[in-house]
Coordinates of C-alpha atoms in Angstrom, one line a residue:
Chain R
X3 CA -11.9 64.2 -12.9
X4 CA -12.0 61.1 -14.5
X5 CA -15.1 60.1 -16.1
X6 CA -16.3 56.4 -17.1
X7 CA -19.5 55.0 -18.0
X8 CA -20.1 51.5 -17.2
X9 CA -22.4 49.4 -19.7
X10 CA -23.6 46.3 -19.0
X11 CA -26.3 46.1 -21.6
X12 CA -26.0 45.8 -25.7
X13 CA -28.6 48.1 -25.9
X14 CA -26.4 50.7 -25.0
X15 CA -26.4 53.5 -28.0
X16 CA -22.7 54.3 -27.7
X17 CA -21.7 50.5 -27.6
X18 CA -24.4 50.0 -30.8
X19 CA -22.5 53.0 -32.6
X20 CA -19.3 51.6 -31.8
X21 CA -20.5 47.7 -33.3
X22 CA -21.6 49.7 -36.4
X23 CA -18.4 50.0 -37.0
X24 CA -17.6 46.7 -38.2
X25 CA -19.6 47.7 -41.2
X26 CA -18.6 49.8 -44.1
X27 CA -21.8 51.6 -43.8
X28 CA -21.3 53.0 -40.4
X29 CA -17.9 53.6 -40.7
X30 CA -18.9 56.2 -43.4
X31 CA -21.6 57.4 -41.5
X32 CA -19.9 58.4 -38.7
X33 CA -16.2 58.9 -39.6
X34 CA -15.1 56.7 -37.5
X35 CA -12.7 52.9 -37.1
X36 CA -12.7 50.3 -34.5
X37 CA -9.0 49.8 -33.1
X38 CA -8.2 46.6 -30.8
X39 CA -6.0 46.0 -28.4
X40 CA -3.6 47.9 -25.4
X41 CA -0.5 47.8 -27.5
X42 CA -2.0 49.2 -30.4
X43 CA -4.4 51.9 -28.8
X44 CA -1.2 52.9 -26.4
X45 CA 0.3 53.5 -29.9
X46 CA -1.8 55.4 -31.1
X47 CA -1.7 57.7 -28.0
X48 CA 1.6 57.7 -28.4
X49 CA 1.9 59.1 -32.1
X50 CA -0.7 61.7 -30.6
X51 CA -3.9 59.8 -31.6
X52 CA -7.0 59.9 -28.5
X53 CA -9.8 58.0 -28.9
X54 CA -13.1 59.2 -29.7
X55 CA -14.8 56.6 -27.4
X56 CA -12.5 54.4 -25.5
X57 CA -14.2 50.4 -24.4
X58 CA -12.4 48.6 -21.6
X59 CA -13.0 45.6 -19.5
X60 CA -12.4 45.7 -15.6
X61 CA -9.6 43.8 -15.9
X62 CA -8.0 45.8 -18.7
X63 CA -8.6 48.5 -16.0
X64 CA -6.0 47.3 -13.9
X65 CA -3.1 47.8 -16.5
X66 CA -1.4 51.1 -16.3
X67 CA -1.7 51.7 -19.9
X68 CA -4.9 51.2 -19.7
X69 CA -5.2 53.9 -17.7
X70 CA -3.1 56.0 -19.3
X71 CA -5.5 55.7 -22.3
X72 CA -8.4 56.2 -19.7
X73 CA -7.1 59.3 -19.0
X74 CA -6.2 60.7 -22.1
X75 CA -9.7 60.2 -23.4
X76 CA -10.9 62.0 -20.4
X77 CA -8.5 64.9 -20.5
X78 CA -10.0 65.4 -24.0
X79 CA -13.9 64.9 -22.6
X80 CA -14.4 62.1 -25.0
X81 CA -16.4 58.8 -23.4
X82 CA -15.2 55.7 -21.9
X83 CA -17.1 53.2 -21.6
X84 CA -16.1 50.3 -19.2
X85 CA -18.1 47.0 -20.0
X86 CA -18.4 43.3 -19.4
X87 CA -16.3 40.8 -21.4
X88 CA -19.1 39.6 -22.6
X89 CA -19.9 43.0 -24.1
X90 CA -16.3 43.0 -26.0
X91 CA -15.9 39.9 -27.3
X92 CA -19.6 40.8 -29.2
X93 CA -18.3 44.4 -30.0
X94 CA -15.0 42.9 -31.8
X95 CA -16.6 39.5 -33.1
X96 CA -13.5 37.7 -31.5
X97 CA -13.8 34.7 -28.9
X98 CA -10.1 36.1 -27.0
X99 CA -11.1 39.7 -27.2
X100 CA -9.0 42.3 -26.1
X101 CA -9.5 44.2 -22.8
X102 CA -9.2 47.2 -24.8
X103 CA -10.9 49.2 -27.8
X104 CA -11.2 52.1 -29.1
X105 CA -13.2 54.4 -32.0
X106 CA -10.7 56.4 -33.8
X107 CA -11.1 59.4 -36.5
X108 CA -10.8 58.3 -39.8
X109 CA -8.0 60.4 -41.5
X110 CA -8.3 62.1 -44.9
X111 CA -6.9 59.4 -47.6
X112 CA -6.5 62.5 -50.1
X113 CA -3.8 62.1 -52.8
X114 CA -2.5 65.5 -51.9
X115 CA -1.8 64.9 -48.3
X116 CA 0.6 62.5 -49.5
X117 CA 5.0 64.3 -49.1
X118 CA 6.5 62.4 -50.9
X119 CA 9.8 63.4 -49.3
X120 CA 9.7 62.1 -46.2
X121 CA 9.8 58.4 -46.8
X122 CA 12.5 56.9 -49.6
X123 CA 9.9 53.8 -50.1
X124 CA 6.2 54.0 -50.6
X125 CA 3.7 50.8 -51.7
X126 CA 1.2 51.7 -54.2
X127 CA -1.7 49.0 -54.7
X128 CA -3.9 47.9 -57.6
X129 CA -7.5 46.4 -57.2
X130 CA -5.8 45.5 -53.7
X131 CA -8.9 43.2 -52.4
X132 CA -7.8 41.5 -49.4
X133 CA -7.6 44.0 -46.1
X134 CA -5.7 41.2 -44.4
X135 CA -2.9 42.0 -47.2
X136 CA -3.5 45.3 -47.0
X137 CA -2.7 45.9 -43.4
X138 CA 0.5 43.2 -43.6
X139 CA 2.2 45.7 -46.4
X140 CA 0.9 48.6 -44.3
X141 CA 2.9 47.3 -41.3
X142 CA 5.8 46.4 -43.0
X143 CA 6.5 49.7 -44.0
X144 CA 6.2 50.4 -40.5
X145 CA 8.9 48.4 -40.2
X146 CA 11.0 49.4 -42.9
X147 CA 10.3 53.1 -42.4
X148 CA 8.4 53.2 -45.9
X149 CA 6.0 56.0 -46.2
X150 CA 2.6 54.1 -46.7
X151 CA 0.4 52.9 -49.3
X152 CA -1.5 54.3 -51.9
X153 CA -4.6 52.4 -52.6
X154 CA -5.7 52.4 -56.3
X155 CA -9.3 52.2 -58.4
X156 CA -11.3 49.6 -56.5
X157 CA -9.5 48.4 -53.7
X158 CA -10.6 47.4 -50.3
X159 CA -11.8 49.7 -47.6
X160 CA -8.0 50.0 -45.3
X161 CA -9.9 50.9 -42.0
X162 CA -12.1 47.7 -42.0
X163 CA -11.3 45.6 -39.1
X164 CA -9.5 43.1 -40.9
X165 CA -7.4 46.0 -42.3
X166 CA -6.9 47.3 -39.1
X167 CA -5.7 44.1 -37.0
X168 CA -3.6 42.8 -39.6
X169 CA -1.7 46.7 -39.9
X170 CA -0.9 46.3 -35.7
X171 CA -1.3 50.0 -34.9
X172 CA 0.7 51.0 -38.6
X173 CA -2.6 53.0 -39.3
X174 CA -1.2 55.8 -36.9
X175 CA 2.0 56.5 -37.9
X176 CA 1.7 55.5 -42.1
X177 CA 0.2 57.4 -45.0
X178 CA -2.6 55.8 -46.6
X179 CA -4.3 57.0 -49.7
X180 CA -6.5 56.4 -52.0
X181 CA -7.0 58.0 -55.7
X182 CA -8.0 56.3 -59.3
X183 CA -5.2 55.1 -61.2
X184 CA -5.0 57.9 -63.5
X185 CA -5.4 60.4 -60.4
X186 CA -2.2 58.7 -59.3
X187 CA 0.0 58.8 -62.2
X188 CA -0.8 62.4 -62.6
X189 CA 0.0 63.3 -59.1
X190 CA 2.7 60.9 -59.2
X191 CA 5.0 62.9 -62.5
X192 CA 4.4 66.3 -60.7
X193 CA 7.7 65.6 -59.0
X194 CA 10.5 62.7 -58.6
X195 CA 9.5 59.4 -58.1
X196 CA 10.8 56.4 -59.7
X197 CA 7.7 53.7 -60.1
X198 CA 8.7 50.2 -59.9
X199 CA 6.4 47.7 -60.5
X200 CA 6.1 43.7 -59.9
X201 CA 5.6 41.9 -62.5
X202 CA 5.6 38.1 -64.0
X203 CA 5.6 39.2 -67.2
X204 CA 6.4 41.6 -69.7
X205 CA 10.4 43.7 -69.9
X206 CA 11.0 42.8 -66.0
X207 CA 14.5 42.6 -64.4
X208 CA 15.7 40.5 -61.7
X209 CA 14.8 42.7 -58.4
X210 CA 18.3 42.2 -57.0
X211 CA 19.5 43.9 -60.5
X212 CA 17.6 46.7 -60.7
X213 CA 19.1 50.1 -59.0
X214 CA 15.9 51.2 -56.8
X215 CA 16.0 55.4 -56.6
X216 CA 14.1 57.7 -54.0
X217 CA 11.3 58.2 -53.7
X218 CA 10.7 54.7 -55.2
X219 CA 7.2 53.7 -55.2
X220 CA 6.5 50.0 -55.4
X221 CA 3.5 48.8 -57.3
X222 CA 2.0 45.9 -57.1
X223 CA -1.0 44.3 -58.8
X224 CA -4.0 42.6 -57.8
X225 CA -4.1 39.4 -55.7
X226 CA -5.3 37.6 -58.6
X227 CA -4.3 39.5 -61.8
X228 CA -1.2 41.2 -60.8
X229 CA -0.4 44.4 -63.1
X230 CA -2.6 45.5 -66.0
X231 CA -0.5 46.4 -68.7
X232 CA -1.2 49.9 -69.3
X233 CA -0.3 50.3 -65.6
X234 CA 2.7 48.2 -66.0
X235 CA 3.8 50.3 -69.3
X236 CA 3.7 53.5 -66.7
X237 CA 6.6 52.0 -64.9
X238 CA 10.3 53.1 -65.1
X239 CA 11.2 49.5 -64.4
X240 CA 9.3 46.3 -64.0
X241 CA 11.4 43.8 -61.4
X242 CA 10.0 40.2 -61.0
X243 CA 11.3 37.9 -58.2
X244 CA 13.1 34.3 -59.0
X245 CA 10.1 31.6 -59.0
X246 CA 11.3 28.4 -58.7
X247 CA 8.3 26.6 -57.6
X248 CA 5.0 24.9 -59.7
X249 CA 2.8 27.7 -58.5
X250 CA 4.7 30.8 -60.3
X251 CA 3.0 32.7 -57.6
X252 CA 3.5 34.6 -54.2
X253 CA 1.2 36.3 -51.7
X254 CA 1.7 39.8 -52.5
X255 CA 2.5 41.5 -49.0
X256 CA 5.1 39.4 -48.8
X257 CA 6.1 39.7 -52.4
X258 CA 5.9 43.6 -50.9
X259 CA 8.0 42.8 -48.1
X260 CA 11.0 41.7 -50.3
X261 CA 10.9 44.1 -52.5
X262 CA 10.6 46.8 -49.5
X263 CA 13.5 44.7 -47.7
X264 CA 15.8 44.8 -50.5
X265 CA 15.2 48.6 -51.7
X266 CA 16.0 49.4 -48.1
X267 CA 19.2 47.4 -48.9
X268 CA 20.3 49.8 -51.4
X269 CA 18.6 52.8 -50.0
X270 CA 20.7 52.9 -46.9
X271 CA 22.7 49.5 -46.2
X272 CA 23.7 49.6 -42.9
X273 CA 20.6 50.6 -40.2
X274 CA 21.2 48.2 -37.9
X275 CA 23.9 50.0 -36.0
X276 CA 23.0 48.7 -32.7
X277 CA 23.4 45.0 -34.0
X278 CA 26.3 42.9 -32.5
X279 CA 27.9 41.7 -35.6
X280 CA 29.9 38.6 -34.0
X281 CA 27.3 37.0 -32.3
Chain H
X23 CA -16.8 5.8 -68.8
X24 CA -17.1 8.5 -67.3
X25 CA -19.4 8.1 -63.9
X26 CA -20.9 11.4 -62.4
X27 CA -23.4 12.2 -59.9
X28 CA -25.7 15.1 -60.3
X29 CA -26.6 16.3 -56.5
X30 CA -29.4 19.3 -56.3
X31 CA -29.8 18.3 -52.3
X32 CA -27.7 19.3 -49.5
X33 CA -28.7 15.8 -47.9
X34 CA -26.6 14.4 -50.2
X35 CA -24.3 11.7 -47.7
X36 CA -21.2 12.3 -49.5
X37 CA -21.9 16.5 -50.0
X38 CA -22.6 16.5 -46.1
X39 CA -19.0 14.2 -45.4
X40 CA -17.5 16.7 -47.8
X41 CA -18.9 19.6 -45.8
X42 CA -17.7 18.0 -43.0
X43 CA -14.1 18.5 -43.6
X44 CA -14.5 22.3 -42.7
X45 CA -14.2 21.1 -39.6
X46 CA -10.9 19.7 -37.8
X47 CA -12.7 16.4 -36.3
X48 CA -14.1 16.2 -39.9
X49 CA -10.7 15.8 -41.3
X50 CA -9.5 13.2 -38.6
X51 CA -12.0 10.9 -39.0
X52 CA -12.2 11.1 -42.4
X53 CA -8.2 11.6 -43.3
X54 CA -9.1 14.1 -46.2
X55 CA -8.8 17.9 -46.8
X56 CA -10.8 20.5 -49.1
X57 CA -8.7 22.3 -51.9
X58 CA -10.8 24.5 -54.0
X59 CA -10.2 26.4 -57.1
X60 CA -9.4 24.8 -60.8
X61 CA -6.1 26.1 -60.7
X62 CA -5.1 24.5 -57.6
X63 CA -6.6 21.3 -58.3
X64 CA -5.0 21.3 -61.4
X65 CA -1.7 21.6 -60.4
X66 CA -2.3 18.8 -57.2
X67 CA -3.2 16.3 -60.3
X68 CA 0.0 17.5 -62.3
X69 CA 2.0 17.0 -59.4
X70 CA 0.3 13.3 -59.4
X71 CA -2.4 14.0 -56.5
X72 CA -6.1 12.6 -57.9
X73 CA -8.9 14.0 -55.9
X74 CA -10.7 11.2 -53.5
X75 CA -13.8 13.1 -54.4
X76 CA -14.3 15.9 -57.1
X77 CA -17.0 18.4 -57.1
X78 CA -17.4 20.9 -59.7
X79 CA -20.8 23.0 -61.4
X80 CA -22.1 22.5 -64.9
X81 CA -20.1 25.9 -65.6
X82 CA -17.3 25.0 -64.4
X83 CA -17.4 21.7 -66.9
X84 CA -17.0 23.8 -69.8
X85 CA -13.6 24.5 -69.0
X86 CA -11.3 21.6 -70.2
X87 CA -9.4 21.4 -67.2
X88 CA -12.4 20.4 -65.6
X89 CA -12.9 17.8 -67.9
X90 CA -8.8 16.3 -67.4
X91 CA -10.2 16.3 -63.4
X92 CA -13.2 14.6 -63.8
X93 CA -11.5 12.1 -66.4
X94 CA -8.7 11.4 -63.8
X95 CA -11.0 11.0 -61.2
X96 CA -13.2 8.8 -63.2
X97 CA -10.3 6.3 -64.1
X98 CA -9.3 6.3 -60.3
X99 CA -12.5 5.0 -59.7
X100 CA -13.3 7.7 -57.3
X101 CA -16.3 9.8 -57.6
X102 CA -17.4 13.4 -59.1
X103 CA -20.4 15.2 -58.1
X104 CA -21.8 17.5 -60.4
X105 CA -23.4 19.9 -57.8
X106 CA -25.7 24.0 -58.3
X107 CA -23.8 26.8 -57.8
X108 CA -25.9 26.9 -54.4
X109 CA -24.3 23.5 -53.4
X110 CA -20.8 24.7 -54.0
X111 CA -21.0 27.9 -52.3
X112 CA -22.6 26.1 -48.9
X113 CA -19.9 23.7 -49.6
X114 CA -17.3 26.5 -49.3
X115 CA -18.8 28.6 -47.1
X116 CA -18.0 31.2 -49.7
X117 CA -20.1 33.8 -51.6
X118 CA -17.7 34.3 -55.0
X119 CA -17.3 29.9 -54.5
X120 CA -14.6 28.1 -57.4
X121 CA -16.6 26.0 -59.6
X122 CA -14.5 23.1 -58.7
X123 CA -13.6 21.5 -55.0
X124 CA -12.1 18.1 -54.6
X125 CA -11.0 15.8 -51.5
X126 CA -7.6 15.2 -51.0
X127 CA -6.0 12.3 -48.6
X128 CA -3.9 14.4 -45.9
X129 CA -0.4 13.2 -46.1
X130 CA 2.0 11.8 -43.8
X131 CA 3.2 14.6 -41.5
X132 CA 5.6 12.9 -39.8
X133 CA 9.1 14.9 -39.1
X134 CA 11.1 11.4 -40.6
X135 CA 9.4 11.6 -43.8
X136 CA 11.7 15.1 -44.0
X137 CA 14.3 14.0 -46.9
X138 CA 16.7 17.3 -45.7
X139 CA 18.8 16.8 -48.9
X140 CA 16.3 18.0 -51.4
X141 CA 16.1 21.6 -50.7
X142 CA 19.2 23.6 -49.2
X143 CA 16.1 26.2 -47.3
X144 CA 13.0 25.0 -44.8
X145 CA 11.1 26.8 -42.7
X146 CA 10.4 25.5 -39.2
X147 CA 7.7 27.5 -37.2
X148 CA 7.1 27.0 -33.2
X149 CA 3.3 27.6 -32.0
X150 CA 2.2 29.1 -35.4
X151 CA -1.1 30.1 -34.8
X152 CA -2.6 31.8 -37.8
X153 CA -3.5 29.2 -40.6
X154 CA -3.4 32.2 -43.1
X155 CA 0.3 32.7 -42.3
X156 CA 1.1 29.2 -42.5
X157 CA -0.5 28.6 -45.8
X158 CA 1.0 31.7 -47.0
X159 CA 4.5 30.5 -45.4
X160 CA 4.6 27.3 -47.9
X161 CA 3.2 29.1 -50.8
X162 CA 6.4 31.1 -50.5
X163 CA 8.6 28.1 -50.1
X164 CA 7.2 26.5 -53.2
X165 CA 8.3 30.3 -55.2
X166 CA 11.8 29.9 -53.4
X167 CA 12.6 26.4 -53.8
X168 CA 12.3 25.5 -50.1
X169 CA 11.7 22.1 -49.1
X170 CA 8.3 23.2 -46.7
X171 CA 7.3 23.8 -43.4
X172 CA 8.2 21.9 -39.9
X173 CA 5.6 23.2 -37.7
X174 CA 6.2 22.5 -34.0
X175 CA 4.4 22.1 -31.0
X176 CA 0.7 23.5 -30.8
X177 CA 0.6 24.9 -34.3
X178 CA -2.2 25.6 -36.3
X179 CA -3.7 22.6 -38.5
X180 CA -1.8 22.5 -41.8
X181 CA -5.1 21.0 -43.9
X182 CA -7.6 23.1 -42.9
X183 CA -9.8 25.4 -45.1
X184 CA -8.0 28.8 -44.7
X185 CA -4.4 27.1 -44.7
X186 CA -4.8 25.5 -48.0
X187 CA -6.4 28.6 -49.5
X188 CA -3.5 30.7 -48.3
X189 CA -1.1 28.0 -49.9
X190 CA -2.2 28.1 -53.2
X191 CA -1.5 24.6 -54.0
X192 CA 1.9 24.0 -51.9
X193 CA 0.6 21.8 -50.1
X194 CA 0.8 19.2 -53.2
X195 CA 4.5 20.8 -54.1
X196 CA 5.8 20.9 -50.6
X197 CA 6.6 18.9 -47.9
X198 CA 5.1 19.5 -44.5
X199 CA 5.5 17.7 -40.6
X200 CA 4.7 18.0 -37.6
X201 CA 6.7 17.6 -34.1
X202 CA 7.2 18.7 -31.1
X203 CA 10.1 20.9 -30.2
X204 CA 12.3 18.6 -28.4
X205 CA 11.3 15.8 -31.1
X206 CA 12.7 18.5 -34.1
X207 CA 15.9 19.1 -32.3
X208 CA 16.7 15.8 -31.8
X209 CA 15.8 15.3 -35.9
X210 CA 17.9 17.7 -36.8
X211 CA 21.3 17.3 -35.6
X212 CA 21.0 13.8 -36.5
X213 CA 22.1 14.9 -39.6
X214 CA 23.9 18.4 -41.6
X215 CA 21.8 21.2 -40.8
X216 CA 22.3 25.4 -40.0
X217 CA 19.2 26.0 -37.6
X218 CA 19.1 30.2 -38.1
X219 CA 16.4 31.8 -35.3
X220 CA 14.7 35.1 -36.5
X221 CA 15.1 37.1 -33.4
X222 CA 14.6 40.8 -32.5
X223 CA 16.2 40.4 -28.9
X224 CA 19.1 38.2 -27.6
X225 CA 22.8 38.2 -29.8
X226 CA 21.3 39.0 -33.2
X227 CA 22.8 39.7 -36.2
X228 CA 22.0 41.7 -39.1
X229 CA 20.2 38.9 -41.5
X230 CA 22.2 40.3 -44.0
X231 CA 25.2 39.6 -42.2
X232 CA 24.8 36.0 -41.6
X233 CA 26.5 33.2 -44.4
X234 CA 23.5 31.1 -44.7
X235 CA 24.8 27.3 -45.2
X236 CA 22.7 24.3 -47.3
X237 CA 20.5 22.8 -45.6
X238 CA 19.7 25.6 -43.5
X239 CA 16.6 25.4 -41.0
X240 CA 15.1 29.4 -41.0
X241 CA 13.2 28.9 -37.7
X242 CA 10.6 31.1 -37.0
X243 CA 8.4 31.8 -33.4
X244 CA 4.5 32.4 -32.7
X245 CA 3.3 35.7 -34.4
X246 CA 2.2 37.2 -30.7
X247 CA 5.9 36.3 -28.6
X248 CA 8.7 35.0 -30.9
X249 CA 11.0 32.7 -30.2
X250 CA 11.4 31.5 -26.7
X251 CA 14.7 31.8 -25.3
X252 CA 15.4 28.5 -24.7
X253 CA 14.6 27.6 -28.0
X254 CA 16.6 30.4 -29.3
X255 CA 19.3 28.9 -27.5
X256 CA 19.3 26.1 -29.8
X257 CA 20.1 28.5 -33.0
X258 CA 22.9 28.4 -34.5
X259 CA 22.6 31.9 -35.1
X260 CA 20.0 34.2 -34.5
X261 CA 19.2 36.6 -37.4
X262 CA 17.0 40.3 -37.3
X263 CA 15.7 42.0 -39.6
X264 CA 15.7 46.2 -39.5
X265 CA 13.0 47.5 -37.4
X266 CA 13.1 51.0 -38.4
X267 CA 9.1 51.8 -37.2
X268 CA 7.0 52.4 -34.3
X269 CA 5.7 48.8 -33.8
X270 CA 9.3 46.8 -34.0
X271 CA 7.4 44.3 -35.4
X272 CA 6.5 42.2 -38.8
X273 CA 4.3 39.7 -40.0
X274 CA 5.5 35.9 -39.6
X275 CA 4.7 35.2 -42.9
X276 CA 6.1 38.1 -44.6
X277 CA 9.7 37.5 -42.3
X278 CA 10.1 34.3 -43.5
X279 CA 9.3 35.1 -46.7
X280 CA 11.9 38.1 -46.8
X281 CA 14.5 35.7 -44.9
X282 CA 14.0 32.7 -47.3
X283 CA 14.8 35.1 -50.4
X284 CA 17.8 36.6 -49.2
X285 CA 19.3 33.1 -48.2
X286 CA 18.2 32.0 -51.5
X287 CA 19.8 35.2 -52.9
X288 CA 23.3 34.2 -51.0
X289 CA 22.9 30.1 -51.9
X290 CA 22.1 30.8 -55.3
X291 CA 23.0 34.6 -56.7
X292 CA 21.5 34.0 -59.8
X293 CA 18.5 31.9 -60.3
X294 CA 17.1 33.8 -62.9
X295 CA 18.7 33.2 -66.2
X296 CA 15.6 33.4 -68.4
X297 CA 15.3 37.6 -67.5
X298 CA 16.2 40.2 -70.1
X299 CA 18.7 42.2 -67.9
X300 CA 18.9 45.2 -70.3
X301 CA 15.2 46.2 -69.9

């Protein structure tokens, strides 16, 4: 049996837990993140992640995924909650809200659940402050099958809904953690890893010279301040990339995404077997 | 002699039109943008850009950069407000607020000011929606050399607040236009030009199989649906990067930017003479 609660008020409690969420405050309170959207909550489901409450507008109800998700969440006697649209665009804050959201579990960002042997890339982060960068870097490994990222000192909160949007569903099937800087380069020499940093300054090496090794974890400095230099005098290698502009500066998820890009050059140069090569 | 204002009131006529240009009907009537940050606005009067209107705190004055802005905009005969820290952050809308803003003319965005000869990369973007991306898009185009960005169709405004924040000063290095698709076609084969589509579906290549030829056009489509066909069909080649995730997709901004430096890396193997290779 399929059970749904329709809510047509904000008073509800369950919708009022849920818009808690937008905070950093109730997220910690109840262990819980706000996901948007069918595509990424059907991925979730998909890498084996149900929601702990599910929200959906009637006409999100008529997608199959939608109920799919419906289901799911029922099968595992968790609430949905079906509700106005008036009701979701104040639970996500967005004028074009989604017909779909859902509260997810947030997972253990622990050092130690970190294997480094399943991924040849990882993206480690320093003073990382924007979530909107965060989740880009988060999603590109996604896309170029890099493990996750490791969140250092006093970076941002990764499942704040900024963080979460800008990641498109990469929360559910990438690693994040998050340690101190000296938590991390202790856990990080405890077995092989070769840590590359980005840097302007100091010994660095063209990236396209420098022979990237796995696991290879990619570190990159703060939006503002880039490396510090007792972090960059941890690395095995510093690469910069060519500036040939006034600004001698890039955004650094996609200053990420190169370097990710051009590792996985190295790494394993030919993935695109399915690509027709005389198009 | 140097003429400043000192404005403690909101009221103030010229801090409200100034305030104003948060807004996108702001900006039209007025033909002026908001740039905020001493770095940026030092680099817009390097590159020979002298603010219509500078703003700055008494904090702020201390620095000497300050004082080459307000000199600048003294001898310009345009005006500088010396403003409270309170001013500036309403002014900005933001709670950690630069100590300096300044009013800029918006250029010409017109697709014929495009001189295609001075940079062998551009970017053209259809129905780029995010202003973040966009801002971030030129920012890399000023680290790689490129010309700028052609945005076509119903993009997102080019001056607004979060674009030029997310450009970090490009917009006074870089060229930008506007156009609508069929206007941009017509442009560009008036003239030598490689127009390469970033594609995941259609008869893709590898992007690192492609020869990228001077003055190549890396066209890029709306961060929700790509490319449309028909303006795929336009490419000269479509290019795709490995998708090696769950999401098969990246960000716009971090695409281009991966694109742009691998062309760059194939144009121009080694821009960067200055870097100590035996490090």
């Amino acid at each position: 049996m399929i059970r749904i609660t329709d809510v047509t008020s904000p008073a509800n409690p369950v919708l009022k837990s849920l818009k808690a969420l937008a905070e950093k405050k109730g997220r910690r309170a109840q262990g819980l993140f706000l996901a948007e959207g069918l595509r990424v909550c059907t991925e979730a489901l998909a890498a084996g992640h149900v929601p702990n409450t599910l929200v959906f507008t009637a006409e999100a109800e008529q997608h199959p995924l939608t109920v799919a998700l419906i289901r799911a969440t029922s099968e595992a006697r968790r609430t949905s909650l079906r509700v106005t649209p008036d009701l979701m665009q104040r639970l996500t804050g967005k004028d074009n809200a989604a017909g779909v959201a859902a509260a997810y579990e947030i997972p253990s960002t622990d050092l130690d659940r970190i294997d480094r042997s399943t991924a040849k890339l990882w993206l480690v982060a320093e003073n990382l402050k924007d979530p909107g960068n965060f989740g880009t870097m988060l999603r590109t490994c996604d896309a170029t099958g890099a493990g996750g990222v490791i969140l250092l000192d006093n970076s941002c909160d990764p499942f704040s809904v900024e963080a979460v949007r800008a990641s498109m569903g990469a929360l559910f099937s990438r690693q994040v953690a998050r340690a101190t800087a000296r938590e991390f380069f202790q856990w990080l020499r405890q077995g092989p890893a070769q840590l590359v940093g980005a840097a302007l300054e100091g010994r660095t090496v063209d990236y396209r010279q420098h022979r990237y090794q796995a696991p290879c974890f990619l570190f990159m400095g703060n939006e503002q301040s880039g490396l510090p230099a007792d972090h960059a005098a941890q690395c095995d290698a510093l690469v910069k990339l060519p500036m040939r502009g006034t600004a001698d500066s890039l955004n650094v998820a996609v200053c990420a995404g190169v370097l990710l890009y051009h590792a996985l050059d190295q790494l394993d140069p030919h993935p695109l077997g399915e690509v027709a090569r005389e198009a």
